Short mmCIF file of C-alpha atoms and ligand atoms in Angstrom, two decimals:
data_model
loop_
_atom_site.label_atom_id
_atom_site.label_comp_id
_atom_site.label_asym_id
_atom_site.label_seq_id
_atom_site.Cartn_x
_atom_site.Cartn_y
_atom_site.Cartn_z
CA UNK A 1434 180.76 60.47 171.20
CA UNK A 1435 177.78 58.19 171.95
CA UNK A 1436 175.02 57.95 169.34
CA UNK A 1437 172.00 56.35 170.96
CA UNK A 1438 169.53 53.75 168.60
CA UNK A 1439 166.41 56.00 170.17
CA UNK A 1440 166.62 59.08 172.14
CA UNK A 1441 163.33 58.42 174.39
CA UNK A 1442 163.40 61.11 176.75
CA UNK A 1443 164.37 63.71 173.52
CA UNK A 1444 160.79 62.94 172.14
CA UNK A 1445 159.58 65.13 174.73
CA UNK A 1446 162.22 67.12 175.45
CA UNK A 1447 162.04 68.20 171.97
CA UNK A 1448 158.73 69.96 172.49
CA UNK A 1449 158.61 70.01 176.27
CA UNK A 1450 156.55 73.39 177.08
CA UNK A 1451 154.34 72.59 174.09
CA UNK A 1452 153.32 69.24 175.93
CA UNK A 1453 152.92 70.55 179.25
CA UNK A 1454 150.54 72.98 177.55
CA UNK A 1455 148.67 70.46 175.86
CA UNK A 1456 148.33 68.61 179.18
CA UNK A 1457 147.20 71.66 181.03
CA UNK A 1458 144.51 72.74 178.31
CA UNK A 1459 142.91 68.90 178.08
CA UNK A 1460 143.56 68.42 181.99
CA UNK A 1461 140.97 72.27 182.56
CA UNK A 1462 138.93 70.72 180.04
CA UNK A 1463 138.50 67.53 182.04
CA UNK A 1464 139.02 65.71 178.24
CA UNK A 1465 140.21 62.58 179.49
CA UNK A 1466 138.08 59.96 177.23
CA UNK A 1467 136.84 59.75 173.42
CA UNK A 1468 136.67 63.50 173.18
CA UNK A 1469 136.95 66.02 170.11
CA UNK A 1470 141.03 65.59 170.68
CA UNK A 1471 140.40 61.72 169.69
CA UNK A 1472 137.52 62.52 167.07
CA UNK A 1473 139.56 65.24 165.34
CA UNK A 1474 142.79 63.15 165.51
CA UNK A 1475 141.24 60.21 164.13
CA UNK A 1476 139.41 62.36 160.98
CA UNK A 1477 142.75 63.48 160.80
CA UNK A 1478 144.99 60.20 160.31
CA UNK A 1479 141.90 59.04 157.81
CA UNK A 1480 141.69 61.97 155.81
CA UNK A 1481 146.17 61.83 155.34
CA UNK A 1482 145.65 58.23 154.42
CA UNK A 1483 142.99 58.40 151.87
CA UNK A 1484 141.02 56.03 154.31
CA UNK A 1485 137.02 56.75 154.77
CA UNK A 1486 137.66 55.93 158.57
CA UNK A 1487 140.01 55.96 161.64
CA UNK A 1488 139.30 54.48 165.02
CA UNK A 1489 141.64 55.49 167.87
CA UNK A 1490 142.60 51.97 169.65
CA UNK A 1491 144.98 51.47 172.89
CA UNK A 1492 147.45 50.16 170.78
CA UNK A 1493 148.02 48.61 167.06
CA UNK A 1494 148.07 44.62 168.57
CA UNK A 1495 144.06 46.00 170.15
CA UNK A 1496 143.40 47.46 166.58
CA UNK A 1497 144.67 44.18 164.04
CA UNK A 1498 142.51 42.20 167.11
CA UNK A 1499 139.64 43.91 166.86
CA UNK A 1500 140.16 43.87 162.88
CA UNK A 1501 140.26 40.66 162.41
CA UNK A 1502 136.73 39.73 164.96
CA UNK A 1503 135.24 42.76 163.43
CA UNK A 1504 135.50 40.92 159.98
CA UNK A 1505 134.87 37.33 161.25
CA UNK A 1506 137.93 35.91 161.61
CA UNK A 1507 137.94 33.18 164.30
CA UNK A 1508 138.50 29.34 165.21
CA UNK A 1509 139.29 26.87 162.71
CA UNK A 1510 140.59 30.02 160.05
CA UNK A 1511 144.18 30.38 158.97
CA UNK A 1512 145.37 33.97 158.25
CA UNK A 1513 149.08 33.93 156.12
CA UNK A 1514 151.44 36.47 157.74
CA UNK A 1515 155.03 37.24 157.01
CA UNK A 1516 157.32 35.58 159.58
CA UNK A 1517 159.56 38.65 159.44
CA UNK A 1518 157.13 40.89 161.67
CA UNK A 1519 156.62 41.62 165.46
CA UNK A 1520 155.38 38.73 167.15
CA UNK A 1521 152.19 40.90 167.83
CA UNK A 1522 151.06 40.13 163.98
CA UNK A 1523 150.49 36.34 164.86
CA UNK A 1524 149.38 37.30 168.38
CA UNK A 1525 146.49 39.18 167.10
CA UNK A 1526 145.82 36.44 164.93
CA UNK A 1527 146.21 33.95 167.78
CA UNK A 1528 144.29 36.12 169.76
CA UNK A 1529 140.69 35.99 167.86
CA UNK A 1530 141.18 31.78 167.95
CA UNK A 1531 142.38 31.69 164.55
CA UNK A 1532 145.72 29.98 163.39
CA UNK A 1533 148.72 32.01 161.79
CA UNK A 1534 150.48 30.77 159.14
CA UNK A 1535 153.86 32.38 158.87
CA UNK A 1536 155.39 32.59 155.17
CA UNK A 1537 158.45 33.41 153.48
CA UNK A 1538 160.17 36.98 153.35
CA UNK A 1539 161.13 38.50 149.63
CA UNK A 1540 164.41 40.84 148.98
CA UNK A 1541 162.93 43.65 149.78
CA UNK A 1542 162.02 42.16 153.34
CA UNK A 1543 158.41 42.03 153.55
CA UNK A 1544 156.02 39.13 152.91
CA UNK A 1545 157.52 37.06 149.42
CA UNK A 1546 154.31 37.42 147.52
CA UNK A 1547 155.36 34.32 145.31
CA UNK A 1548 155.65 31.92 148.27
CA UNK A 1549 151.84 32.90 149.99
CA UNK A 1550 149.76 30.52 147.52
CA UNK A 1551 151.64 27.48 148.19
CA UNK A 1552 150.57 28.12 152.12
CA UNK A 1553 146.69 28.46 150.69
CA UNK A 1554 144.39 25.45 152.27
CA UNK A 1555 140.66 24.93 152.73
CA UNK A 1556 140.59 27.10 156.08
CA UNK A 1557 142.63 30.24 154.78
CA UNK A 1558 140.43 33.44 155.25
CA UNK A 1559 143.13 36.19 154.88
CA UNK A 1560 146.18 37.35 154.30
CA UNK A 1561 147.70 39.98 156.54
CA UNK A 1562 150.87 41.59 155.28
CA UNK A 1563 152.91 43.77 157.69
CA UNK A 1564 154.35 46.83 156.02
CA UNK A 1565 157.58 46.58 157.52
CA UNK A 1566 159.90 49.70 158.20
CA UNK A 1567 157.93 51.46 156.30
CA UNK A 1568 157.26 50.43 153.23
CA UNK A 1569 154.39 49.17 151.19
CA UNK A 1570 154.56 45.32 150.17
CA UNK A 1571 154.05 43.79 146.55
CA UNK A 1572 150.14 45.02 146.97
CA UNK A 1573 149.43 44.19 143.19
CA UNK A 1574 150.75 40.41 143.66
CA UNK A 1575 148.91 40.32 146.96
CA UNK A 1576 145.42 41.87 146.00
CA UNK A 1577 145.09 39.57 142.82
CA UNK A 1578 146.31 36.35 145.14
CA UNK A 1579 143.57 37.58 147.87
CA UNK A 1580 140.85 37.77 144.84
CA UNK A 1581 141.39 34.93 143.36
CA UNK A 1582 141.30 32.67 145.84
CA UNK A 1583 138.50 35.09 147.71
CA UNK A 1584 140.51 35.39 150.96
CA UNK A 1585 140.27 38.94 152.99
CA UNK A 1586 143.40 41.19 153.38
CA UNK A 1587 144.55 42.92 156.47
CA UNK A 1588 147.28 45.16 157.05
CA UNK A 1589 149.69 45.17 159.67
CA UNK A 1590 150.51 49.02 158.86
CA UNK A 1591 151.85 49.87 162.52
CA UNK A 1592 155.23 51.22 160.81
CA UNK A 1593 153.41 52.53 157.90
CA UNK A 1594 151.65 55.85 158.66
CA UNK A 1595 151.91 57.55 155.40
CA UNK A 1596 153.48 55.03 153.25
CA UNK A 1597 152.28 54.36 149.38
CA UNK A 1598 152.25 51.97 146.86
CA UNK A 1599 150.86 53.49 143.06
CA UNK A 1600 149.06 56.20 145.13
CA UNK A 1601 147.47 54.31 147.92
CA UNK A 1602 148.38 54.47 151.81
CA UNK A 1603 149.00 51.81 153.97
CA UNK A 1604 146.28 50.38 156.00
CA UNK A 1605 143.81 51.32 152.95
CA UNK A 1606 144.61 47.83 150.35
CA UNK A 1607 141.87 45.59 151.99
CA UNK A 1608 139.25 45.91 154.90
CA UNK A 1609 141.49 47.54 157.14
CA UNK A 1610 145.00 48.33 158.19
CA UNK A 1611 146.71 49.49 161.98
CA UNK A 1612 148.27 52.07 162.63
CA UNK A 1613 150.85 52.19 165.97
CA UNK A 1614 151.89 54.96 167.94
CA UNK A 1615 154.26 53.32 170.19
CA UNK A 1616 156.80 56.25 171.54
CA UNK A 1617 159.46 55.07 169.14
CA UNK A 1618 157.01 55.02 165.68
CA UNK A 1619 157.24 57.68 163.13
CA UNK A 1620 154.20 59.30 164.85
CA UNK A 1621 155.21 57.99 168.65
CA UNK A 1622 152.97 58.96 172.05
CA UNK A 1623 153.92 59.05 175.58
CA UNK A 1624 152.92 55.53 176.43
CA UNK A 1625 151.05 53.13 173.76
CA UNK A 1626 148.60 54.02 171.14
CA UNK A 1627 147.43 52.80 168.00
CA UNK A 1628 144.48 53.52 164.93
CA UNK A 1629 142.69 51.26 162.64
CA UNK A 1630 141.79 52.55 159.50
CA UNK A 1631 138.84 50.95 157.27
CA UNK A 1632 136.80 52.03 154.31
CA UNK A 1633 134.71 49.71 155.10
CA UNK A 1634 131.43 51.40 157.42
CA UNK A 1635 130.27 48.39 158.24
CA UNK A 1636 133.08 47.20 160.30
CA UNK A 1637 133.93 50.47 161.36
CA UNK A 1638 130.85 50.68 163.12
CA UNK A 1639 131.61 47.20 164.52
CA UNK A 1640 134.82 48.37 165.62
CA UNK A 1641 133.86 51.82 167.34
CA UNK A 1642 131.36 49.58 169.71
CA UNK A 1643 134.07 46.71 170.36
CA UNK A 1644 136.91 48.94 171.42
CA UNK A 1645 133.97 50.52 174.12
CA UNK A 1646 133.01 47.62 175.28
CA UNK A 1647 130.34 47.24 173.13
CA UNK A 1648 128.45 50.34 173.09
CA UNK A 1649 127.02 52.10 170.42
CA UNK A 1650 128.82 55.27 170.00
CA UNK A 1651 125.43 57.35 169.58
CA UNK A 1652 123.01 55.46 171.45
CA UNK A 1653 124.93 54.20 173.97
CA UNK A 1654 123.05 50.68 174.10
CA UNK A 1655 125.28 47.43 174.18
CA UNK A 1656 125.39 46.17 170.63
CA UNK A 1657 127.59 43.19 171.04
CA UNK A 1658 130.30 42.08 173.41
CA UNK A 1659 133.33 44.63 173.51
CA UNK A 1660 135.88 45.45 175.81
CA UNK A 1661 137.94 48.15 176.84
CA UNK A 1662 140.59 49.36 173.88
CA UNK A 1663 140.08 53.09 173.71
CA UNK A 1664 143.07 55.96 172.37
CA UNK A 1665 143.07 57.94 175.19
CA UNK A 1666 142.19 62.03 174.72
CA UNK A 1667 145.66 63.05 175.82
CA UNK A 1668 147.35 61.29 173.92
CA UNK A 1669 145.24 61.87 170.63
CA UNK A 1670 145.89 65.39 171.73
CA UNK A 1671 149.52 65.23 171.83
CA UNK A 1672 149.37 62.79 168.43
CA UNK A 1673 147.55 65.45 167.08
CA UNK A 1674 149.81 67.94 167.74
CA UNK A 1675 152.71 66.05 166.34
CA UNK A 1676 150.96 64.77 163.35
CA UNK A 1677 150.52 68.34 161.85
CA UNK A 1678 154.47 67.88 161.51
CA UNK A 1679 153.96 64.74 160.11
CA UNK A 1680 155.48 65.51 156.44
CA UNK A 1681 158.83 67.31 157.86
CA UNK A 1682 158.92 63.88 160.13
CA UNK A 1683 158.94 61.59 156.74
CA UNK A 1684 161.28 64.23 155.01
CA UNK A 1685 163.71 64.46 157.29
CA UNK A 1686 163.77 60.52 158.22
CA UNK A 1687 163.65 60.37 153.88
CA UNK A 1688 167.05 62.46 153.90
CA UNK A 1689 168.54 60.53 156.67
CA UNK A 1690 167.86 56.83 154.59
CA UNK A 1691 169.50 58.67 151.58
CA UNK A 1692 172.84 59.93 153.38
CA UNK A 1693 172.94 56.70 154.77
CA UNK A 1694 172.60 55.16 151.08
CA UNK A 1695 175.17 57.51 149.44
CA UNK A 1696 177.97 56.81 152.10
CA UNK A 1697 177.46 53.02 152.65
CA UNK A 1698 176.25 51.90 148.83
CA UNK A 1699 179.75 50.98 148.19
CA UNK A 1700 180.22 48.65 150.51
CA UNK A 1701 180.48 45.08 149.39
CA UNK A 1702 179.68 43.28 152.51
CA UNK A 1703 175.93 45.15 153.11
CA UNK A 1704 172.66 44.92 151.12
CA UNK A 1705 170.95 48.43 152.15
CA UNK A 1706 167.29 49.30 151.68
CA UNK A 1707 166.37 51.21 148.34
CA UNK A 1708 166.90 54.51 148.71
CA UNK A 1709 164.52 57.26 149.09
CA UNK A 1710 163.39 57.94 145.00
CA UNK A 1711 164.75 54.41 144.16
CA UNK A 1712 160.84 53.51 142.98
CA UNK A 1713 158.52 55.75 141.76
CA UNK A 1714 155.48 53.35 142.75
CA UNK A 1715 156.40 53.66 146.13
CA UNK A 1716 156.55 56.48 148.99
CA UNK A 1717 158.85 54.81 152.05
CA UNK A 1718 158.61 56.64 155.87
CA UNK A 1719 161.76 54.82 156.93
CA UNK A 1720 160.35 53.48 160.35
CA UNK A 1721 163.43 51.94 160.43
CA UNK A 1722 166.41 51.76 158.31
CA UNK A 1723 167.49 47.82 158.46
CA UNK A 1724 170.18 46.73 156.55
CA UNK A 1725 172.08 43.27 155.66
CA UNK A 1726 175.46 42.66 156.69
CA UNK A 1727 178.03 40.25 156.97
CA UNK A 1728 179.46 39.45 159.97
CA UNK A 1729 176.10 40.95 161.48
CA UNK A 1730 177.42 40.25 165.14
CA UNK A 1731 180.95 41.47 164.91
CA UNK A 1732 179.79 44.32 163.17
CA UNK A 1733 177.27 45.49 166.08
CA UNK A 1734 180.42 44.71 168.85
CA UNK A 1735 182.55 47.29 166.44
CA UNK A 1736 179.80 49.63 166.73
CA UNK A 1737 179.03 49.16 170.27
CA UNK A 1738 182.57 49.42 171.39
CA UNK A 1739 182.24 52.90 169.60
CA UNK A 1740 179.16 54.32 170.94
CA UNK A 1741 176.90 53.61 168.60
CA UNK A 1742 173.78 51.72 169.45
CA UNK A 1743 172.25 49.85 166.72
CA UNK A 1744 169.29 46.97 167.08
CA UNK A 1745 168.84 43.32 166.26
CA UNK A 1746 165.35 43.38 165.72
CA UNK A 1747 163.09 40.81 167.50
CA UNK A 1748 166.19 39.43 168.97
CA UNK A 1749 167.27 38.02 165.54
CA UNK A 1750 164.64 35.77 165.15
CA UNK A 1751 161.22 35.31 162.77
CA UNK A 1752 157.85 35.08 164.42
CA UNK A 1753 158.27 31.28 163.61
CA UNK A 1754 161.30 30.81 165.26
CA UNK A 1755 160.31 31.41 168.75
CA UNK A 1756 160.02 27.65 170.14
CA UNK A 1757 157.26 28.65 172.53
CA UNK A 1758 154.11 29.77 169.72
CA UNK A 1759 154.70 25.99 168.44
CA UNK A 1760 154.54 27.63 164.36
CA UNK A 1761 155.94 24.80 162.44
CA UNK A 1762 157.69 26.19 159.19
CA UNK A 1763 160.27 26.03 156.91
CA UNK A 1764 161.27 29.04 155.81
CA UNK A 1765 164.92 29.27 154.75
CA UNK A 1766 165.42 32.67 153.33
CA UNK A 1767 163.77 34.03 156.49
CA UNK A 1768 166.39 32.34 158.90
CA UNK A 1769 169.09 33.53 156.50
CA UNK A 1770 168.28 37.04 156.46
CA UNK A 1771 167.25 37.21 160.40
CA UNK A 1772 171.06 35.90 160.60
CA UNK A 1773 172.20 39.19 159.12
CA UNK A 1774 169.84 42.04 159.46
CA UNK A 1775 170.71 44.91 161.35
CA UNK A 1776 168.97 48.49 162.20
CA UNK A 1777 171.17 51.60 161.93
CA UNK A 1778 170.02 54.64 164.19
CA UNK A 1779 167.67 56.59 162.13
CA UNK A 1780 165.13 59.10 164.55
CA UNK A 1781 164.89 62.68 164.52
CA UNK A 1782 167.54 63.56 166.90
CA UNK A 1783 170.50 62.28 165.01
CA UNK A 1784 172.28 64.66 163.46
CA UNK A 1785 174.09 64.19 159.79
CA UNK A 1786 177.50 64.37 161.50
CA UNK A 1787 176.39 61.35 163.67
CA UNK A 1788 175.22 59.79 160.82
CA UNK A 1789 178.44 60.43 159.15
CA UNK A 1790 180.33 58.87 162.28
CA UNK A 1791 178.30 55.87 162.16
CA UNK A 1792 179.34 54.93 158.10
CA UNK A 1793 182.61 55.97 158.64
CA UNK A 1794 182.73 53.17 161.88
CA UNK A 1795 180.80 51.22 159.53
CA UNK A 1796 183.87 51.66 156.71
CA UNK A 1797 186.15 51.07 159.57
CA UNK A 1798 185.23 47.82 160.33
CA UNK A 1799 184.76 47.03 156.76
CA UNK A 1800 188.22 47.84 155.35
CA UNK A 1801 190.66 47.26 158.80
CA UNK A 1802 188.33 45.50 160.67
C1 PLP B 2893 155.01 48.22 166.81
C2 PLP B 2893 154.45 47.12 166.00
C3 PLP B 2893 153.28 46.43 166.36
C4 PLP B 2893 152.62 46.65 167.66
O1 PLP B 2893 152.19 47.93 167.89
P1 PLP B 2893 151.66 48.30 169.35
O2 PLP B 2893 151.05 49.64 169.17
O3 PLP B 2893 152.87 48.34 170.24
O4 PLP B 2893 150.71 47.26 169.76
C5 PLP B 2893 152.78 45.48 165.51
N1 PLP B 2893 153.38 45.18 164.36
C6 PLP B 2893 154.51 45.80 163.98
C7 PLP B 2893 155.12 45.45 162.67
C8 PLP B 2893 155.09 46.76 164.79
O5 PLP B 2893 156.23 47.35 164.42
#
């Protein structure tokens, strides 16, 4: 038996003449940029989050970008980030001139909203939380920190689409949130993709000119210096398409996390992610399903050696641990964790007889191994 972290080539497979359908009806059309498939798709993701706006970007690093100049972020401003993120949360950040400041992680493996004030100096301007695999951060802690020191709050929601904390979606806590639709997301494309959502109109507006290179979507006129960061058609089409299934997506990936949870919670050696109806302030999508373990290493050889495919995200490392970006920090519960997280295969082709296998290699290991 071999049970594969991602099935790529199943996520079209899956729907296969659908797609080719979809492709034939945009190609007739000739719908290959910003047209009703993007505009629809984009009312659609906004109107699901609770968001007044959604603006179809290449991808979610374009979208936190174009965020963060949309609202003024620049030179000489620090933005606090969780080191426990993709590296494209500081590179966006990096990207508009500004400086990131990674801080500590909490238990529940985003951001450690107690450690963020002690990172506060005279150039902070945000904080940008990521709302890792899935699930909604400490946004109570968070909001009152950002007010009361004035600061602005981003969201790095790429793994979030249709997350909640008391009631409220991710990418919807401050001026704006992203959204990514990388192939192996909850909501994945052929190729890359991302959304930004905002309720704010004013940098929506900004946004819909930046992304085409700085051209009024009505008018047409150059507002402002853009560039080129647009969701292409097809893909909003196909996104589109997938995203009406969106709730048996999170349902099924919610059912997955739990049979996980019931056959590995008595495990001594792991720390697992809440389960599923754990909290009732929060609704988690389960992009991922990453849990602690000791002997992290040996454990992913046992695995391995059976046919299992599991991940070390990021290599194993926090954004400020990459010697290259030159982020000085000290950030010990972050290097301790990184030293024994682990992601267990959780998509929509695994079956719960694979999942079974995998806890009962995991048990394996555990009790003989
Ligand atoms: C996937 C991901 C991104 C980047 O999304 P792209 O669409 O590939 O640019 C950023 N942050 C996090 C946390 C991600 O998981």
């Amino acid at each position: 038996m071999t049970i594969p972290f991602f099935n790529y080539p199943a996520l079209f497979g899956d729907q296969e003449e659908k797609f080719v359908e979809i492709f034939r009806t945009v190609g007739r059309r000739g719908a290959f940029i910003m047209q009703d498939d993007l505009r629809n798709f984009e009312a659609e993701v906004a109107a699901y989050s609770g968001a007044a706006h959604g603006i179809g970007v290449a991808n979610a690093t374009d979208g936190l970008e174009l965020l963060l100049a949309a609202g003024g972020i620049g030179p000489g401003d620090e933005v606090i980030f969780c080191s426990h993120t993709m590296v494209a949360t500081a590179g966006a950040i990096h990207s508009v001139g500004a400086t990131p400041v990674p801080a500590e992680v909490g238990s529940d493996h985003l951001i450690d909203a107690d450690k963020i004030e002690g990172l506060i100096t005279e150039r902070t301007r945000a904080i940008m939380p990521t709302q890792l695999n899935g699930r909604v951060a400490d946004m109570d802690k968070i909001l009152a920190i950002a007010n009361k020191h004035g600061l602005d709050l981003y969201e790095d929601a790429a793994q979030g689409l249709g997350a909640s904390y008391k009631g409220r979606f991710a990418g919807t806590f401050g001026k704006g949130g992203c959204i990514s639709f990388y192939p192996a997301k909850n909501l994945g494309c052929f190729g890359d993709g991302g959304l930004v959502l905002t309720n704010d109109t004013k940098l929506y507006n900004a946004m819909m000119a930046m992304r085409d290179h700085g051209r009024d979507p009505q008018t047409g006129e150059i507002v402002g210096w853009g560039r080129n960061s647009r969701l292409d058609n097809l893909q909003a089409a196909i996104l589109s398409h997938l995203f009406k299934g969106y709730d048996d997506i999170v349902a099924r990936r919610r059912a997955i996390a739990a049979r996980y949870n019931r056959r590995l919670q008595h495990i001594n050696s792991l720390v697992l992610p809440p389960p599923p109806d754990a909290d009732p302030a929060r609704f988690d999508v389960f992009q991922n399903y990453e849990i602690e373990a000791d002997r992290r290493d040996e454990l992913k050889v046992h695995l391995s050696a059976r046919g299992i495919g599991s991940l070390i995200q990021w290599g194993g490392k926090a954004v400020h641990q990459y010697p290259a970006l030159k982020l000085s920090a000290h950030l010990p519960y972050t290097e301790e964790l990184m030293a024994r997280m682990i992601m267990l295969p959780l998509n929509l082709s695994i079956t719960d007889d694979e999942v079974d296998a995998v806890c009962d290699a995991i048990e394996s290991f555990y009790t003989h191994g």
